[in-house]
Coordinates of C-alpha atoms in Angstrom, one line a residue:
M1 CA -15.4 -6.1 -24.1
A2 CA -17.3 -6.9 -21.1
P3 CA -20.8 -5.5 -20.5
T4 CA -21.6 -2.1 -19.0
T5 CA -24.8 -0.4 -18.4
R6 CA -26.3 1.3 -21.5
R7 CA -27.1 4.6 -20.8
S8 CA -28.7 5.7 -24.3
N9 CA -31.5 4.6 -26.8
G10 CA -31.5 0.7 -26.1
V11 CA -30.4 0.6 -22.9
A12 CA -30.4 -2.8 -21.7
R13 CA -33.4 -3.4 -18.8
R14 CA -35.1 -6.1 -16.9
P15 CA -38.9 -5.7 -17.4
T16 CA -41.2 -7.9 -15.6
A17 CA -42.7 -11.2 -17.3
R18 CA -46.0 -9.6 -18.0
Q19 CA -44.4 -6.6 -20.2
P20 CA -43.9 -7.6 -23.8
I21 CA -40.0 -7.8 -25.1
P22 CA -39.7 -4.6 -26.8
K23 CA -38.4 -4.9 -30.8
N24 CA -34.5 -3.8 -31.7
V25 CA -33.5 -3.4 -27.9
L26 CA -31.5 -5.5 -25.7
V27 CA -33.2 -6.7 -22.7
E28 CA -31.6 -8.2 -19.7
L29 CA -33.8 -11.3 -18.6
S30 CA -34.3 -12.6 -15.1
V31 CA -35.5 -15.5 -13.6
S32 CA -39.2 -14.5 -13.7
H33 CA -39.0 -14.5 -17.5
N34 CA -38.6 -18.4 -17.5
K35 CA -36.4 -18.6 -20.7
A36 CA -33.6 -20.7 -21.6
C37 CA -30.3 -19.8 -23.6
M38 CA -30.4 -21.0 -27.2
F39 CA -26.7 -22.2 -26.8
C40 CA -26.7 -24.5 -24.3
G41 CA -30.5 -24.9 -23.1
Q42 CA -29.8 -23.6 -19.7
K43 CA -32.6 -21.2 -17.9
E44 CA -30.2 -20.6 -14.9
I45 CA -28.7 -16.9 -14.7
S46 CA -25.3 -16.7 -13.0
E47 CA -22.8 -13.8 -14.0
K48 CA -20.4 -15.9 -12.4
L49 CA -20.3 -19.0 -14.5
Y50 CA -22.3 -18.1 -17.4
G51 CA -22.8 -14.5 -17.7
L52 CA -26.2 -12.3 -17.8
L53 CA -28.9 -13.8 -20.1
Y54 CA -30.0 -11.2 -23.0
Q55 CA -32.5 -11.3 -25.4
L56 CA -32.3 -9.3 -28.9
N57 CA -35.6 -9.8 -30.9
D58 CA -35.9 -13.6 -31.0
V59 CA -32.2 -14.4 -30.1
I60 CA -31.6 -15.2 -26.3
C61 CA -28.2 -16.3 -25.3
H62 CA -26.2 -16.1 -22.2
Y63 CA -23.1 -13.6 -22.8
F64 CA -20.5 -16.2 -22.0
C65 CA -22.0 -18.7 -24.3
I66 CA -21.7 -16.3 -27.4
L67 CA -18.6 -14.5 -26.2
L68 CA -16.4 -18.0 -25.7
S69 CA -17.7 -19.6 -29.2
S70 CA -15.0 -20.6 -31.5
R71 CA -16.3 -18.8 -34.5
A72 CA -18.6 -16.1 -33.1
N73 CA -16.9 -12.9 -34.2
Q74 CA -17.7 -9.4 -32.7
N75 CA -18.2 -7.4 -36.0
G76 CA -20.2 -4.5 -34.2
T77 CA -19.8 -1.9 -31.6
D78 CA -20.5 -2.2 -27.8
R79 CA -23.8 -0.7 -28.8
E80 CA -24.8 -2.7 -31.8
G81 CA -26.3 -6.5 -31.3
I82 CA -25.6 -8.2 -28.2
W83 CA -22.5 -6.3 -27.0
G84 CA -20.9 -6.0 -30.5
F85 CA -22.4 -9.4 -31.8
L86 CA -24.8 -8.8 -34.5
L87 CA -27.7 -11.0 -35.3
K88 CA -26.8 -12.7 -38.2
D89 CA -23.5 -13.7 -36.8
I90 CA -24.9 -15.1 -34.0
K91 CA -27.6 -17.0 -35.7
A92 CA -24.9 -18.4 -38.0
E93 CA -22.9 -19.7 -35.1
L94 CA -26.1 -21.6 -33.7
T95 CA -26.4 -23.0 -36.9
R96 CA -22.7 -24.3 -37.1
G97 CA -23.6 -25.7 -33.3
S98 CA -26.5 -27.6 -34.2
K99 CA -24.1 -30.0 -36.2
E100 CA -21.7 -30.0 -33.2
T101 CA -22.4 -32.9 -30.5
C102 CA -21.2 -32.2 -27.0
V103 CA -18.6 -34.6 -25.9
Y104 CA -20.0 -35.0 -22.3
C105 CA -23.8 -34.6 -22.8
K106 CA -24.0 -36.2 -26.1
K107 CA -26.1 -33.4 -27.5
K108 CA -26.0 -31.2 -30.5
G109 CA -25.7 -27.6 -30.1
A110 CA -22.0 -27.6 -28.5
T111 CA -19.9 -24.2 -30.1
I112 CA -17.1 -24.1 -27.8
S113 CA -13.7 -26.0 -28.6
C114 CA -10.8 -26.7 -26.5
C115 CA -7.7 -24.8 -27.9
G116 CA -5.0 -27.5 -26.9
V117 CA -2.4 -29.0 -29.1
K118 CA -4.8 -32.0 -31.3
C119 CA -7.4 -31.6 -29.0
R120 CA -10.7 -31.9 -30.8
K121 CA -13.6 -31.7 -27.8
V122 CA -16.3 -29.6 -28.2
F123 CA -18.6 -28.9 -25.4
H124 CA -21.3 -26.5 -24.0
L125 CA -20.4 -24.1 -21.5
P126 CA -22.2 -25.4 -18.6
C127 CA -20.9 -28.9 -19.5
G128 CA -17.2 -27.7 -19.5
I129 CA -17.4 -26.1 -16.3
K130 CA -18.9 -29.0 -14.7
N131 CA -16.1 -31.1 -16.2
G132 CA -13.2 -28.5 -15.4
S133 CA -13.2 -26.6 -18.4
M134 CA -11.0 -23.1 -18.1
H135 CA -11.9 -20.3 -19.9
Q136 CA -9.9 -16.9 -20.4
Y137 CA -12.0 -13.5 -20.6
F138 CA -9.5 -11.4 -22.9
Q139 CA -8.2 -11.2 -26.5
S140 CA -9.1 -13.9 -28.4
F141 CA -11.4 -15.8 -25.2
K142 CA -9.5 -19.1 -25.1
S143 CA -11.3 -22.1 -24.0
F144 CA -9.5 -25.3 -22.5
C145 CA -10.8 -28.7 -21.3
Q146 CA -9.8 -30.1 -17.7
Q147 CA -6.8 -32.1 -19.7
H148 CA -5.3 -29.2 -21.4
R149 CA -6.3 -26.5 -18.9
I150 CA -3.4 -23.9 -17.7
T151 CA -2.1 -25.2 -14.3
Q152 CA -0.5 -22.3 -12.3
A153 CA 3.6 -22.0 -11.8
V154 CA 4.1 -21.6 -8.3
D155 CA 7.3 -21.3 -6.8
L156 CA 8.9 -24.4 -5.0
D157 CA 9.9 -22.9 -2.0
E158 CA 6.5 -21.9 -1.6
L159 CA 4.6 -24.8 -2.1
Q160 CA 7.0 -26.9 0.2
T161 CA 6.2 -24.3 3.0
S162 CA 2.6 -23.7 2.5
T163 CA 1.9 -27.7 2.2
S164 CA 3.3 -28.2 5.8
T165 CA 1.1 -25.8 7.3
S166 CA -2.6 -24.8 7.0
V167 CA -3.4 -21.8 5.0
Q168 CA -6.5 -19.5 4.9
C169 CA -7.9 -17.9 2.2
S170 CA -7.5 -14.0 3.1
I171 CA -11.0 -13.2 1.6
C172 CA -13.4 -15.6 3.5
K173 CA -11.0 -17.0 6.0
E174 CA -11.6 -20.4 5.2
D175 CA -8.9 -23.1 4.9
V176 CA -7.8 -23.6 1.3
I177 CA -5.5 -26.3 -0.1
P178 CA -2.1 -24.9 -0.8
S179 CA -1.8 -26.4 -4.2
P180 CA -2.3 -25.2 -7.7
L181 CA -5.7 -27.0 -8.0
P182 CA -8.6 -25.7 -10.3
T183 CA -10.1 -24.7 -6.9
S184 CA -7.2 -22.7 -5.8
I185 CA -5.2 -19.9 -7.0
W186 CA -1.8 -18.4 -5.5
A187 CA -1.3 -14.8 -5.6
P188 CA 2.4 -14.5 -7.2
C189 CA 2.9 -10.6 -6.1
C190 CA 2.3 -11.5 -2.2
K191 CA 5.0 -14.5 -2.7
R192 CA 4.3 -16.1 0.9
N193 CA 1.2 -18.0 1.4
A194 CA -0.9 -16.1 -0.6
W195 CA -3.8 -18.7 -1.4
F196 CA -7.3 -17.8 -2.5
H197 CA -10.3 -19.8 -3.4
R198 CA -11.2 -19.4 -7.2
T199 CA -14.7 -18.5 -6.3
C200 CA -13.8 -15.9 -3.8
I201 CA -11.2 -14.2 -6.4
Q202 CA -14.3 -14.4 -9.1
D203 CA -16.7 -12.6 -6.5
L204 CA -14.3 -10.0 -5.5
A205 CA -13.4 -9.2 -9.5
L206 CA -17.3 -9.2 -10.1
S207 CA -17.5 -6.9 -7.2
A208 CA -14.5 -4.7 -7.9
G209 CA -14.7 -4.1 -11.5
Y210 CA -12.0 -1.3 -12.5
F211 CA -10.7 -1.5 -9.1
F212 CA -9.6 -5.2 -8.9
K213 CA -6.5 -5.6 -7.1
C214 CA -4.6 -8.0 -4.6
P215 CA -6.4 -8.1 -1.6
L216 CA -3.1 -8.4 0.3
C217 CA -0.9 -6.4 -1.1
N218 CA -2.9 -3.9 -3.4
N219 CA -1.0 -5.1 -6.3
V220 CA -2.4 -4.3 -9.5
E221 CA -0.8 -5.0 -12.9
T222 CA 0.9 -8.3 -11.7
F223 CA -2.1 -9.7 -10.2
K224 CA -4.5 -8.7 -12.7
S225 CA -2.6 -10.3 -15.5
R226 CA -2.1 -13.6 -13.8
M227 CA -5.9 -13.8 -12.9
L228 CA -6.8 -13.3 -16.3
T229 CA -4.6 -15.7 -17.5
L230 CA -6.2 -18.3 -15.2
G231 CA -9.5 -17.8 -16.3
I232 CA -11.2 -14.9 -13.8
Y233 CA -13.8 -13.0 -15.3
I234 CA -12.9 -9.2 -14.9
P235 CA -16.1 -7.0 -15.7
S236 CA -15.1 -3.5 -17.1
R237 CA -17.6 -1.6 -14.9
D238 CA -17.4 0.6 -11.7
A239 CA -17.3 -1.1 -8.2
S240 CA -20.4 -2.2 -6.6
W241 CA -19.9 0.1 -3.9
E242 CA -19.8 3.1 -6.4
T243 CA -23.4 2.2 -8.0
V244 CA -25.1 2.1 -4.9
P245 CA -27.6 5.1 -4.8
N246 CA -26.7 7.6 -2.2
A247 CA -23.5 5.4 -1.0
F248 CA -21.5 8.5 -0.1
A249 CA -24.5 10.9 0.9
E250 CA -23.3 11.3 4.5
L251 CA -19.8 12.4 3.1
L252 CA -21.7 15.9 2.2
E253 CA -23.6 15.9 5.2
R254 CA -22.1 18.5 8.1
H255 CA -22.5 17.4 11.9
S256 CA -25.2 19.6 13.5
A257 CA -25.4 18.3 17.0
C258 CA -24.0 19.4 20.4
N259 CA -22.1 16.5 22.0
A260 CA -21.2 18.3 25.2
P261 CA -21.8 16.2 28.4
T262 CA -24.2 18.7 29.5
C263 CA -26.4 20.9 27.0
L264 CA -27.2 24.3 28.1
C265 CA -29.2 25.3 25.4
P266 CA -32.9 26.4 26.5
H267 CA -34.7 25.7 23.4
L268 CA -36.9 22.4 23.0
N269 CA -34.5 20.3 20.4
R270 CA -31.7 21.7 22.6
R271 CA -28.7 19.2 20.9
T272 CA -29.6 20.2 17.5
H273 CA -30.6 23.7 17.8
Q274 CA -28.1 26.1 16.6
H275 CA -27.5 29.9 15.4
E276 CA -24.9 31.1 12.9
S277 CA -23.3 32.8 15.7
G278 CA -23.5 33.8 19.3
S279 CA -23.8 31.5 22.3
W280 CA -25.6 28.9 20.3
E281 CA -23.6 28.4 17.4
I282 CA -22.4 24.9 17.1
I283 CA -18.7 24.5 17.0
L284 CA -17.2 21.5 15.3
C285 CA -14.0 19.6 16.7
H286 CA -10.7 21.3 14.7
T287 CA -9.2 17.7 14.4
C288 CA -12.2 15.2 13.5
G289 CA -14.9 17.3 12.6
S290 CA -17.2 14.5 13.7
N291 CA -18.3 16.0 17.2
G292 CA -19.8 19.7 18.1
T293 CA -20.8 21.7 20.7
H294 CA -22.4 24.9 21.5
R295 CA -20.1 27.8 22.3
L296 CA -22.0 28.3 26.0
C297 CA -21.5 24.6 26.4
S298 CA -17.9 24.2 26.4
S299 CA -17.1 27.8 27.1
I300 CA -15.5 28.3 23.6
K301 CA -14.1 31.9 23.2
C302 CA -14.4 33.9 19.8
D303 CA -11.2 32.4 18.0
Q304 CA -10.5 29.6 20.2
R305 CA -10.4 26.0 19.1
W306 CA -12.1 23.0 20.5
L307 CA -11.3 19.4 20.5
C308 CA -13.5 16.8 21.3
T309 CA -12.9 14.2 24.0
A310 CA -11.2 11.6 21.8
C311 CA -9.0 14.0 20.0
T312 CA -8.0 15.6 23.5
V313 CA -6.9 12.3 24.6
V314 CA -4.9 11.7 21.6
A315 CA -3.4 15.1 21.5
D316 CA -2.2 14.9 25.3
K317 CA -0.7 11.8 24.5
T318 CA 1.7 13.0 21.6
K319 CA 2.2 16.3 23.6
K320 CA 5.6 16.2 25.1
K321 CA 5.3 17.9 28.5
R322 CA 8.3 20.4 29.2
L323 CA 9.4 21.8 33.0
A324 CA 11.3 25.1 33.5
L325 CA 14.8 24.7 35.5
P326 CA 15.0 26.9 38.4
I327 CA 16.7 30.0 37.8
Q328 CA 20.2 29.2 39.2
G329 CA 23.8 28.8 37.7
N330 CA 24.1 28.4 33.9
C331 CA 21.1 26.6 33.6
S332 CA 18.5 29.7 34.1
G333 CA 15.6 29.7 31.6
I334 CA 16.4 26.4 30.1
S335 CA 14.1 23.4 30.1
V336 CA 15.3 19.9 29.7
L337 CA 13.6 17.2 27.9
F338 CA 14.6 13.2 29.1
E339 CA 13.2 10.8 26.6
Q340 CA 13.6 7.3 28.0
A341 CA 13.6 6.2 24.2
L342 CA 17.3 7.3 24.0
N343 CA 18.4 4.5 26.4
R344 CA 20.2 7.4 28.3
P345 CA 20.2 7.0 32.2
P346 CA 19.7 10.5 33.9
P347 CA 22.6 12.1 35.9
D348 CA 23.0 11.5 39.4
D349 CA 22.0 14.9 40.5
T350 CA 18.7 14.9 38.9
I351 CA 15.0 14.5 39.9
L352 CA 12.7 12.9 37.6
I353 CA 8.9 14.0 37.4
S354 CA 6.5 12.2 35.6
S355 CA 3.4 13.9 33.6
D356 CA 0.7 15.1 35.9
D357 CA -1.9 13.7 33.7
D358 CA -3.5 10.1 34.1
S359 CA -2.2 9.3 30.7
S360 CA -0.5 6.0 30.6
D361 CA 2.2 7.4 28.3
S362 CA 5.5 7.0 30.3
S363 CA 8.2 6.8 27.4
I364 CA 8.8 10.8 28.0
Q365 CA 9.3 12.5 31.3
C366 CA 10.6 15.6 32.5
I367 CA 13.7 16.3 34.8
T368 CA 15.5 19.1 36.6
Y369 CA 18.6 19.7 38.1
I370 CA 19.1 20.2 41.9
N371 CA 22.4 21.8 41.5
P372 CA 22.8 22.5 37.9
P373 CA 26.2 21.4 36.8
T374 CA 28.9 23.6 35.9
P375 CA 30.2 23.5 32.4
Q376 CA 33.9 22.7 32.8
P377 CA 36.0 25.1 30.6
Q378 CA 37.4 23.4 27.5
V379 CA 41.3 23.5 27.3
I380 CA 42.4 24.9 23.8
Q381 CA 45.8 23.5 22.6
T382 CA 47.9 25.6 20.6
P383 CA 49.7 24.3 17.9
Q384 CA 53.4 24.1 19.2
I385 CA 55.9 25.4 16.5
R386 CA 59.2 23.2 16.4
L387 CA 62.0 24.2 15.0
P388 CA 64.4 21.4 13.5
I389 CA 66.7 19.7 16.1
I390 CA 70.3 19.4 14.5
A391 CA 71.8 15.9 15.3
S392 CA 75.4 17.1 15.0
Y393 CA 77.0 20.6 15.9
T394 CA 80.3 21.8 14.1
S395 CA 82.4 24.5 14.8
M396 CA 85.4 26.0 13.5
S397 CA 88.3 27.0 16.0
T398 CA 92.1 28.1 15.3
G399 CA 92.8 27.6 19.0
S400 CA 92.1 25.9 22.2
T401 CA 88.8 24.3 22.5
R402 CA 86.8 22.9 25.5
N403 CA 87.0 19.9 27.1
R404 CA 83.3 19.1 27.1
F405 CA 83.4 18.0 23.3
S406 CA 83.1 14.2 23.0
G407 CA 85.3 14.1 20.1
R408 CA 87.0 16.0 17.3
F409 CA 88.8 15.0 14.0
S410 CA 90.6 17.0 11.5
I411 CA 90.3 17.5 7.5
S412 CA 93.0 18.9 5.1
T413 CA 91.8 21.3 2.9
N414 CA 93.3 23.5 0.1
Q415 CA 93.5 26.0 2.4
S416 CA 96.9 27.7 4.4
K417 CA 95.8 26.4 8.0
S418 CA 94.2 23.4 8.9
L419 CA 90.5 23.2 10.3
T420 CA 89.6 21.4 13.2
Y421 CA 85.7 19.9 13.4
I422 CA 84.5 19.3 16.5
I423 CA 81.5 17.0 17.3
S424 CA 79.1 17.6 20.2
D425 CA 75.9 16.1 21.5
S426 CA 72.7 17.6 19.8
I427 CA 71.5 20.8 20.7
D428 CA 68.0 21.9 20.8
L429 CA 68.0 25.6 18.9
T430 CA 64.9 26.6 20.6
S431 CA 66.5 26.7 24.1
D432 CA 67.8 29.9 25.2
D433 CA 70.5 28.7 27.5
D434 CA 73.6 28.5 25.4
D435 CA 76.7 28.0 27.5
G436 CA 79.9 29.6 26.4
A437 CA 77.9 31.1 23.4
N438 CA 80.0 34.4 23.7
N439 CA 83.2 32.4 24.9
T440 CA 83.6 30.5 21.7

């Protein structure tokens, strides 16, 4: 687990070089102590590369040197030893490393082994970093030499698009090589042209701590897991801006000054003088609360809300202006709002009237009718009931028939007299004019 600041007995502290190192207390050393790590032999203190330098009794080591050692086990809690690594385990790892030779500097004391398949390289942490090694700071804390380091998988389309154009790192705004190199990192959550310098991402992780996320899309899970896989160290602590003393103290302060163009207060400190009530009570802006004024300076009534100059301009821009129509015809008492954003042309018999203020917002204008249009009555069509039209009409006759029928024929039946059926043109039964209806 990444180190955090201890707040109980045995707090990690940074005493001066003149103060003696207490026993059984974990101490965070500084450059002024001029002490070297017992694993790598370096006096340099860099949280980004080697971790902080600690001393517990007679053991001095970088945090990453003991964390990445191949045979070091964290058998204690975070409050024991050096962040869980007990003194006896650390000394046992130092004894084992004294027999191993670094593949780069050819000196004894190498304790970090490459986790590549069939790779037997052993090296010191500073030597490995100088020669392109990569280290993972989670789970089993694996280390890889330059030959077996994990290469980031980048979308082929993204790689072809980025190589044809210059890409800037979104953190430092400097050019970055858009290629999966040891110095470049691609953010998979953003997909397109999301390239960063590895050093910029590491600085962001050290600063953000628990709040580490993608600086472009604010993705946490995908971005954080990929960065851990690629060897970014993310400490388990609050962000640096959260630990600054009184960093947010101004948020607890209330504005207490008059910002009116002319302050009428007669007291010595006229701008800051205020009473709990009355003419010299300071009223804050109802919208932002960052500006104030005396009641008398802005002529504010008892329950009246006050807006500062900046908020008044914004409110005027967003306020819709309305104009009442003349009291005529059917449009009396109705206000009409015409918006150019609708892409609808105004009627021919209208007058466009712009806003009477100096605002530059012309997307909304007011109109009124010269002659209010008379709404045309709507014709309501009632459904017609149509009776069926008979295509042929037959009648039975025993005597003479009229000559207007187009044809006739007779059929034989079992009755005593013959029946003659006369076929005529189609007749609409809905018509009242039925010639000869009483004569048939």
